Amino acid sequence: MEIIETIPQMVAWTRHASKNLGLVPTMGALHQGHLSLVERARVENASLAVTIFVNPTQFAESEDLTSYPRDLESDLEALKNAHVDAVFVPKATEIYPSGYDTWVDVGSVSSKLEGEWRTDHFRGVATVVTKLFNIIRPDAAYFGQKDGQQSVVLKQIARDLNLGVDLVICPTIRDENGLALSSRNSYLTAAQQREASVIFRSLVAGREKWESGERQADVIRGSVEQVLRGADLITGIDYISLADSETLNEVDVISGETMLSVAVRIASVQLIDNVVLG
Ligand code: PAF
């Protein structure tokens, strides 16, 4: 496995990679969720690159970039065991050299949900992913459904900018209690992580209502809220959304494919999760 730090070296590596090149972009602190993407990408591609880059431009000022979990040594070990061919680990100045001033600004889908309070978050994600695609030119790139809105934003840029990359959105990986795996879970105590399974239980309650034939979005949102309000652990609910899976417009009555998503606070940590209905 090659470990590459500069753009020219990464470009040189991709020239020799096979035509069928898969990419898994990450911010490191890898957990089983990331590794499930790597495993799938490994099966589906002749060459496989992973990027580890804690992208500063997607952090809000209120979020602490320096305390974001990092564990490069164990990440590299896990990627080597997963038979990854190359890992791109650029420094921030490699991606954003002095004078850098070009941004990929996605419209409507990036301003909703997470975008309402994390202003510029998706601009940072869209910009870095576009840059990584331009540097590596993968045939397919793998992302988790857990970051549901991120997937919608990335599909929008892939379509609008003709990126020519097949985006593969993979199922959310959960712990034994149902909590979606996320690097942010490491900010919680073990007891909080156990109790945070209420987030998935609330989504399941909503999904069960839908499965029993309910189509009024407010009724489903209400059943999710009832479960969340019953948990002392949850200190705030940022949103309970039932939105069209492509436009992220909130729906009144569920007809087509709809994403039921929530963002809640546990102490000061925000956790998000979603399930797709239909
Ligand atoms: O999902 C992530 O880990 C990040 O948002 C991504 C896609 C690697 C861009 O920095």
GROMACS .gro file of C-alpha atoms and ligand atoms in nm:
model
  288
    1MET     CA    1   0.000   0.000   0.000
    2GLU     CA    2   0.140   0.337  -0.103
    3ILE     CA    3   0.103   0.635   0.130
    4ILE     CA    4   0.104   0.956  -0.071
    5GLU     CA    5   0.115   1.314   0.058
    6THR     CA    6   0.142   1.538  -0.247
    7ILE     CA    7  -0.089   1.606  -0.540
    8PRO     CA    8   0.175   1.543  -0.813
    9GLN     CA    9   0.258   1.203  -0.659
   10MET     CA   10  -0.111   1.115  -0.633
   11VAL     CA   11  -0.170   1.216  -0.996
   12ALA     CA   12   0.129   1.004  -1.100
   13TRP     CA   13  -0.009   0.706  -0.906
   14THR     CA   14  -0.354   0.734  -1.066
   15ARG     CA   15  -0.193   0.731  -1.414
   16HIS     CA   16  -0.067   0.382  -1.343
   17ALA     CA   17  -0.380   0.263  -1.164
   18SER     CA   18  -0.613   0.036  -1.354
   19LYS     CA   19  -0.899   0.184  -1.557
   20ASN     CA   20  -1.145   0.064  -1.297
   21LEU     CA   21  -1.046   0.289  -1.003
   22GLY     CA   22  -1.253   0.315  -0.684
   23LEU     CA   23  -1.221   0.592  -0.426
   24VAL     CA   24  -1.333   0.615  -0.064
   25PRO     CA   25  -1.294   0.974   0.064
   26THR     CA   26  -1.272   0.996   0.447
   27MET     CA   27  -1.166   1.226   0.727
   28GLY     CA   28  -0.990   0.938   0.906
   29ALA     CA   29  -1.068   0.804   1.256
   30LEU     CA   30  -1.194   0.505   1.063
   31HIS     CA   31  -1.465   0.283   1.208
   32GLN     CA   32  -1.656  -0.015   1.072
   33GLY     CA   33  -1.881   0.222   0.875
   34HIS     CA   34  -1.584   0.346   0.670
   35LEU     CA   35  -1.440  -0.003   0.644
   36SER     CA   36  -1.767  -0.135   0.500
   37LEU     CA   37  -1.728   0.121   0.218
   38VAL     CA   38  -1.367   0.012   0.165
   39GLU     CA   39  -1.466  -0.356   0.157
   40ARG     CA   40  -1.736  -0.295  -0.103
   41ALA     CA   41  -1.509  -0.071  -0.312
   42ARG     CA   42  -1.237  -0.336  -0.297
   43VAL     CA   43  -1.471  -0.599  -0.441
   44GLU     CA   44  -1.602  -0.369  -0.714
   45ASN     CA   45  -1.277  -0.210  -0.841
   46ALA     CA   46  -0.943  -0.328  -0.976
   47SER     CA   47  -0.759  -0.038  -0.806
   48LEU     CA   48  -0.860   0.127  -0.482
   49ALA     CA   49  -0.756   0.458  -0.326
   50VAL     CA   50  -0.867   0.601   0.008
   51THR     CA   51  -0.819   0.963   0.113
   52ILE     CA   52  -0.772   1.074   0.473
   53PHE     CA   53  -0.810   1.449   0.501
   54VAL     CA   54  -0.973   1.640   0.787
   55ASN     CA   55  -1.112   1.911   0.563
   56PRO     CA   56  -1.093   2.247   0.745
   57THR     CA   57  -1.339   2.423   0.512
   58GLN     CA   58  -1.634   2.207   0.617
   59PHE     CA   59  -1.606   2.294   0.986
   60ALA     CA   60  -1.812   2.583   1.122
   61GLU     CA   61  -1.633   2.834   1.343
   62SER     CA   62  -1.819   2.693   1.643
   63GLU     CA   63  -1.689   2.342   1.569
   64ASP     CA   64  -1.346   2.249   1.692
   65LEU     CA   65  -1.131   2.128   1.405
   66THR     CA   66  -0.837   2.060   1.637
   67SER     CA   67  -1.036   1.821   1.859
   68TYR     CA   68  -1.171   1.617   1.565
   69PRO     CA   69  -1.064   1.255   1.634
   70ARG     CA   70  -0.746   1.150   1.454
   71ASP     CA   71  -0.564   0.816   1.457
   72LEU     CA   72  -0.353   0.791   1.145
   73GLU     CA   73  -0.147   0.495   1.256
   74SER     CA   74  -0.440   0.266   1.322
   75ASP     CA   75  -0.623   0.398   1.011
   76LEU     CA   76  -0.327   0.299   0.791
   77GLU     CA   77  -0.308  -0.041   0.956
   78ALA     CA   78  -0.680  -0.105   0.891
   79LEU     CA   79  -0.651   0.009   0.528
   80LYS     CA   80  -0.349  -0.209   0.469
   81ASN     CA   81  -0.541  -0.508   0.607
   82ALA     CA   82  -0.827  -0.421   0.372
   83HIS     CA   83  -0.587  -0.440   0.071
   84VAL     CA   84  -0.616  -0.076  -0.027
   85ASP     CA   85  -0.366   0.017  -0.301
   86ALA     CA   86  -0.301   0.382  -0.217
   87VAL     CA   87  -0.385   0.623   0.064
   88PHE     CA   88  -0.376   0.996  -0.006
   89VAL     CA   89  -0.297   1.189   0.313
   90PRO     CA   90  -0.244   1.552   0.206
   91LYS     CA   91  -0.166   1.841   0.440
   92ALA     CA   92  -0.418   2.127   0.447
   93THR     CA   93  -0.173   2.353   0.258
   94GLU     CA   94  -0.151   2.095  -0.022
   95ILE     CA   95  -0.525   2.115  -0.082
   96TYR     CA   96  -0.566   2.484   0.003
   97PRO     CA   97  -0.238   2.661  -0.077
   98SER     CA   98  -0.201   3.026   0.006
   99GLY     CA   99  -0.429   3.231  -0.222
  100TYR     CA  100  -0.678   2.946  -0.272
  101ASP     CA  101  -1.013   3.106  -0.358
  102THR     CA  102  -1.246   2.883  -0.565
  103TRP     CA  103  -1.557   2.721  -0.417
  104VAL     CA  104  -1.822   2.476  -0.527
  105ASP     CA  105  -2.147   2.626  -0.403
  106VAL     CA  106  -2.443   2.389  -0.430
  107GLY     CA  107  -2.788   2.553  -0.429
  108SER     CA  108  -3.109   2.457  -0.255
  109VAL     CA  109  -3.021   2.107  -0.126
  110SER     CA  110  -2.724   2.239   0.069
  111SER     CA  111  -2.913   2.515   0.248
  112LYS     CA  112  -3.169   2.290   0.421
  113LEU     CA  113  -3.142   2.067   0.731
  114GLU     CA  114  -2.773   2.066   0.832
  115GLY     CA  115  -2.714   2.362   0.602
  116GLU     CA  116  -2.944   2.582   0.812
  117TRP     CA  117  -2.706   2.599   1.105
  118ARG     CA  118  -2.379   2.473   0.952
  119THR     CA  119  -2.349   2.755   0.703
  120ASP     CA  120  -2.081   2.680   0.441
  121HIS     CA  121  -2.047   2.319   0.559
  122PHE     CA  122  -2.162   2.172   0.227
  123ARG     CA  123  -1.963   2.430   0.031
  124GLY     CA  124  -1.655   2.287   0.202
  125VAL     CA  125  -1.762   1.926   0.138
  126ALA     CA  126  -1.852   1.992  -0.228
  127THR     CA  127  -1.527   2.180  -0.288
  128VAL     CA  128  -1.298   1.919  -0.136
  129VAL     CA  129  -1.476   1.624  -0.298
  130THR     CA  130  -1.462   1.795  -0.640
  131LYS     CA  131  -1.090   1.860  -0.589
  132LEU     CA  132  -1.028   1.499  -0.484
  133PHE     CA  133  -1.221   1.376  -0.789
  134ASN     CA  134  -1.014   1.604  -1.014
  135ILE     CA  135  -0.687   1.485  -0.863
  136ILE     CA  136  -0.769   1.113  -0.854
  137ARG     CA  137  -1.028   1.083  -1.137
  138PRO     CA  138  -1.199   0.774  -0.995
  139ASP     CA  139  -1.460   0.574  -1.185
  140ALA     CA  140  -1.663   0.518  -0.869
  141ALA     CA  141  -1.668   0.683  -0.526
  142TYR     CA  142  -1.824   0.540  -0.210
  143PHE     CA  143  -2.015   0.729   0.063
  144GLY     CA  144  -2.238   0.626   0.354
  145GLN     CA  145  -2.616   0.677   0.367
  146LYS     CA  146  -2.568   0.790   0.730
  147ASP     CA  147  -2.474   1.135   0.594
  148GLY     CA  148  -2.793   1.140   0.389
  149GLN     CA  149  -2.790   1.507   0.297
  150GLN     CA  150  -2.422   1.491   0.201
  151SER     CA  151  -2.510   1.214  -0.048
  152VAL     CA  152  -2.786   1.428  -0.199
  153VAL     CA  153  -2.548   1.726  -0.230
  154LEU     CA  154  -2.277   1.514  -0.392
  155LYS     CA  155  -2.524   1.361  -0.640
  156GLN     CA  156  -2.629   1.714  -0.732
  157ILE     CA  157  -2.271   1.823  -0.812
  158ALA     CA  158  -2.196   1.498  -0.995
  159ARG     CA  159  -2.501   1.568  -1.216
  160ASP     CA  160  -2.458   1.944  -1.253
  161LEU     CA  161  -2.082   1.945  -1.315
  162ASN     CA  162  -2.072   1.624  -1.524
  163LEU     CA  163  -1.812   1.478  -1.292
  164GLY     CA  164  -1.833   1.139  -1.463
  165VAL     CA  165  -1.798   0.952  -1.133
  166ASP     CA  166  -2.041   0.682  -1.029
  167LEU     CA  167  -2.152   0.766  -0.672
  168VAL     CA  168  -2.222   0.453  -0.469
  169ILE     CA  169  -2.422   0.521  -0.152
  170CYS     CA  170  -2.383   0.235   0.097
  171PRO     CA  171  -2.607   0.134   0.390
  172THR     CA  172  -2.556   0.283   0.736
  173ILE     CA  173  -2.362   0.056   0.971
  174ARG     CA  174  -2.499   0.044   1.328
  175ASP     CA  175  -2.372  -0.084   1.661
  176GLU     CA  176  -2.553  -0.372   1.832
  177ASN     CA  177  -2.806  -0.127   1.984
  178GLY     CA  178  -2.882   0.049   1.656
  179LEU     CA  179  -2.669   0.362   1.700
  180ALA     CA  180  -2.531   0.466   1.358
  181LEU     CA  181  -2.151   0.450   1.362
  182SER     CA  182  -1.995   0.797   1.346
  183SER     CA  183  -1.664   0.951   1.442
  184ARG     CA  184  -1.864   1.188   1.662
  185ASN     CA  185  -1.979   0.897   1.883
  186SER     CA  186  -1.631   0.911   2.039
  187TYR     CA  187  -1.735   1.239   2.208
  188LEU     CA  188  -1.995   1.040   2.409
  189THR     CA  189  -1.942   0.818   2.714
  190ALA     CA  190  -2.013   0.445   2.676
  191ALA     CA  191  -2.340   0.490   2.868
  192GLN     CA  192  -2.446   0.782   2.646
  193GLN     CA  193  -2.366   0.575   2.336
  194ARG     CA  194  -2.589   0.294   2.465
  195GLU     CA  195  -2.874   0.534   2.540
  196ALA     CA  196  -2.827   0.715   2.206
  197SER     CA  197  -2.983   0.409   2.041
  198VAL     CA  198  -3.308   0.600   2.106
  199ILE     CA  199  -3.228   0.798   1.788
  200PHE     CA  200  -3.263   0.491   1.568
  201ARG     CA  201  -3.563   0.371   1.774
  202SER     CA  202  -3.736   0.700   1.696
  203LEU     CA  203  -3.674   0.651   1.322
  204VAL     CA  204  -3.800   0.293   1.344
  205ALA     CA  205  -4.117   0.421   1.515
  206GLY     CA  206  -4.167   0.660   1.222
  207ARG     CA  207  -4.094   0.390   0.968
  208GLU     CA  208  -4.339   0.151   1.135
  209LYS     CA  209  -4.615   0.412   1.110
  210TRP     CA  210  -4.539   0.445   0.739
  211GLU     CA  211  -4.531   0.064   0.701
  212SER     CA  212  -4.874   0.044   0.863
  213GLY     CA  213  -5.008   0.273   0.587
  214GLU     CA  214  -4.977   0.621   0.741
  215ARG     CA  215  -4.888   0.883   0.476
  216GLN     CA  216  -4.943   1.212   0.663
  217ALA     CA  217  -4.593   1.348   0.726
  218ASP     CA  218  -4.693   1.534   1.044
  219VAL     CA  219  -4.826   1.218   1.204
  220ILE     CA  220  -4.499   1.037   1.131
  221ARG     CA  221  -4.287   1.331   1.251
  222GLY     CA  222  -4.501   1.332   1.568
  223SER     CA  223  -4.433   0.967   1.642
  224VAL     CA  224  -4.057   1.023   1.599
  225GLU     CA  225  -4.071   1.325   1.829
  226GLN     CA  226  -4.264   1.135   2.096
  227VAL     CA  227  -3.987   0.873   2.122
  228LEU     CA  228  -3.711   1.137   2.129
  229ARG     CA  229  -3.890   1.349   2.393
  230GLY     CA  230  -3.914   1.043   2.614
  231ALA     CA  231  -3.534   1.025   2.648
  232ASP     CA  232  -3.369   1.246   2.915
  233LEU     CA  233  -3.040   1.206   2.734
  234ILE     CA  234  -3.158   1.417   2.437
  235THR     CA  235  -3.095   1.781   2.522
  236GLY     CA  236  -3.229   1.924   2.197
  237ILE     CA  237  -3.395   1.832   1.870
  238ASP     CA  238  -3.258   2.033   1.575
  239TYR     CA  239  -3.496   1.885   1.320
  240ILE     CA  240  -3.722   1.593   1.235
  241SER     CA  241  -3.754   1.597   0.859
  242LEU     CA  242  -3.953   1.405   0.603
  243ALA     CA  243  -3.820   1.525   0.273
  244ASP     CA  244  -3.812   1.421  -0.091
  245SER     CA  245  -3.495   1.213  -0.136
  246GLU     CA  246  -3.375   1.416  -0.434
  247THR     CA  247  -3.482   1.776  -0.365
  248LEU     CA  248  -3.490   1.761   0.017
  249ASN     CA  249  -3.815   1.960   0.006
  250GLU     CA  250  -4.030   1.878   0.308
  251VAL     CA  251  -4.340   1.679   0.216
  252ASP     CA  252  -4.693   1.698   0.361
  253VAL     CA  253  -4.806   1.363   0.227
  254ILE     CA  254  -4.561   1.082   0.150
  255SER     CA  255  -4.580   0.952  -0.204
  256GLY     CA  256  -4.237   0.895  -0.364
  257GLU     CA  257  -3.902   0.807  -0.205
  258THR     CA  258  -3.874   1.009   0.114
  259MET     CA  259  -3.590   1.050   0.365
  260LEU     CA  260  -3.690   1.055   0.730
  261SER     CA  261  -3.399   1.223   0.906
  262VAL     CA  262  -3.328   1.363   1.250
  263ALA     CA  263  -3.059   1.573   1.414
  264VAL     CA  264  -3.047   1.575   1.793
  265ARG     CA  265  -2.817   1.700   2.065
  266ILE     CA  266  -2.667   1.491   2.340
  267ALA     CA  267  -2.492   1.740   2.567
  268SER     CA  268  -2.315   1.957   2.306
  269VAL     CA  269  -2.272   1.679   2.049
  270GLN     CA  270  -2.501   1.679   1.747
  271LEU     CA  271  -2.587   1.337   1.605
  272ILE     CA  272  -2.771   1.274   1.279
  273ASP     CA  273  -2.938   0.966   1.139
  274ASN     CA  274  -3.192   0.876   0.871
  275VAL     CA  275  -3.393   0.601   0.707
  276VAL     CA  276  -3.535   0.608   0.355
  277LEU     CA  277  -3.906   0.532   0.309
  278GLY     CA  278  -4.020   0.392  -0.023
  279PAF     O1  279  -1.809   1.222   0.498
  279PAF     C1  280  -1.693   1.263   0.520
  279PAF     O2  281  -1.615   1.202   0.592
  279PAF     C2  282  -1.650   1.396   0.460
  279PAF     O3  283  -1.754   1.489   0.459
  279PAF     C3  284  -1.587   1.382   0.321
  279PAF     C4  285  -1.688   1.330   0.219
  279PAF     C5  286  -1.469   1.289   0.326
  279PAF     C6  287  -1.539   1.519   0.270
  279PAF     O4  288  -1.444   1.575   0.355
   0.00000   0.00000   0.00000
